[in-house]
Amino acid sequence: IMAAIRSTNGYICIPAALATKKLVQQIKSKGIKVAVWGAKDSRIKKMITELGVDMVVTDTPKAASKRPKRMAA
C-alpha cells in the first residue's frame, strides 16, 4: 500500500479489511484521499465516521444510502 501511495495522483482505494485508523491517517497526511472497497453494511458507517475515509465502495447499496450526515450531498 505504501508503494501505491508514492505513485498515486490524489486517490487510493484499499480493501476494507486492511483499513485502520492509523493507515487512513498516514495516507491522508500525504494529501491523498482514501476510498475503501468491500465494506459490508455493518461497517460502512464506521469506515466513514471513525476511520475518516472519503469514499466507500460497497455491494450493499441499501446500507450505503443510510449514510451519515457528513456525506450528505
XYZ file of C-alpha atoms in Angstrom:
73
model
C 0.000 0.000 0.000
C 2.782 2.446 0.836
C 4.313 1.936 -2.635
C 0.959 2.787 -4.193
C 0.816 5.954 -2.117
C 4.038 7.174 -3.690
C 2.665 6.731 -7.207
C -0.927 7.900 -6.797
C -2.405 11.073 -8.202
C -4.690 12.021 -5.352
C -6.803 8.972 -4.510
C -6.111 5.463 -3.267
C -8.575 2.608 -2.833
C -7.797 -0.016 -0.206
C -9.660 -3.150 0.909
C -11.933 -2.541 3.899
C -10.289 -5.462 5.688
C -6.966 -3.568 5.716
C -8.377 -0.156 6.617
C -7.305 1.024 10.037
C -7.455 4.483 11.510
C -3.641 4.619 11.550
C -3.318 3.647 7.878
C -6.043 6.080 6.788
C -4.340 8.880 8.738
C -0.943 8.038 7.205
C -2.376 8.213 3.705
C -4.384 11.379 4.309
C -1.364 13.096 5.894
C 0.202 12.956 2.420
C -2.777 14.807 0.937
C -4.285 11.694 -0.628
C -7.982 10.851 -0.395
C -8.903 7.358 0.779
C -11.577 5.057 -0.614
C -12.276 1.607 0.771
C -13.901 -1.266 -1.071
C -15.571 -4.416 0.163
C -17.177 -2.828 3.221
C -20.233 -4.673 4.436
C -23.258 -2.749 5.632
C -22.372 -3.118 9.304
C -19.001 -1.404 8.736
C -19.893 1.379 6.298
C -20.809 3.950 8.934
C -17.683 3.077 10.952
C -15.491 3.471 7.883
C -16.781 6.980 7.331
C -17.239 8.297 10.848
C -14.468 6.571 12.812
C -11.773 5.987 10.206
C -12.409 9.128 8.194
C -12.353 7.588 4.731
C -13.537 9.762 1.858
C -15.470 7.111 -0.062
C -16.848 3.604 0.474
C -17.394 1.211 -2.428
C -19.902 -1.476 -1.471
C -22.164 -4.120 -2.940
C -24.883 -3.268 -0.411
C -26.436 -0.066 -1.785
C -29.252 -0.014 0.782
C -26.687 0.319 3.565
C -24.815 2.976 1.641
C -27.989 5.024 1.227
C -28.164 5.313 5.023
C -25.011 7.398 5.058
C -24.147 9.700 7.930
C -24.924 13.405 7.616
C -21.228 14.113 6.944
C -21.673 12.591 3.492
C -24.940 14.294 2.605
C -24.824 15.914 -0.815
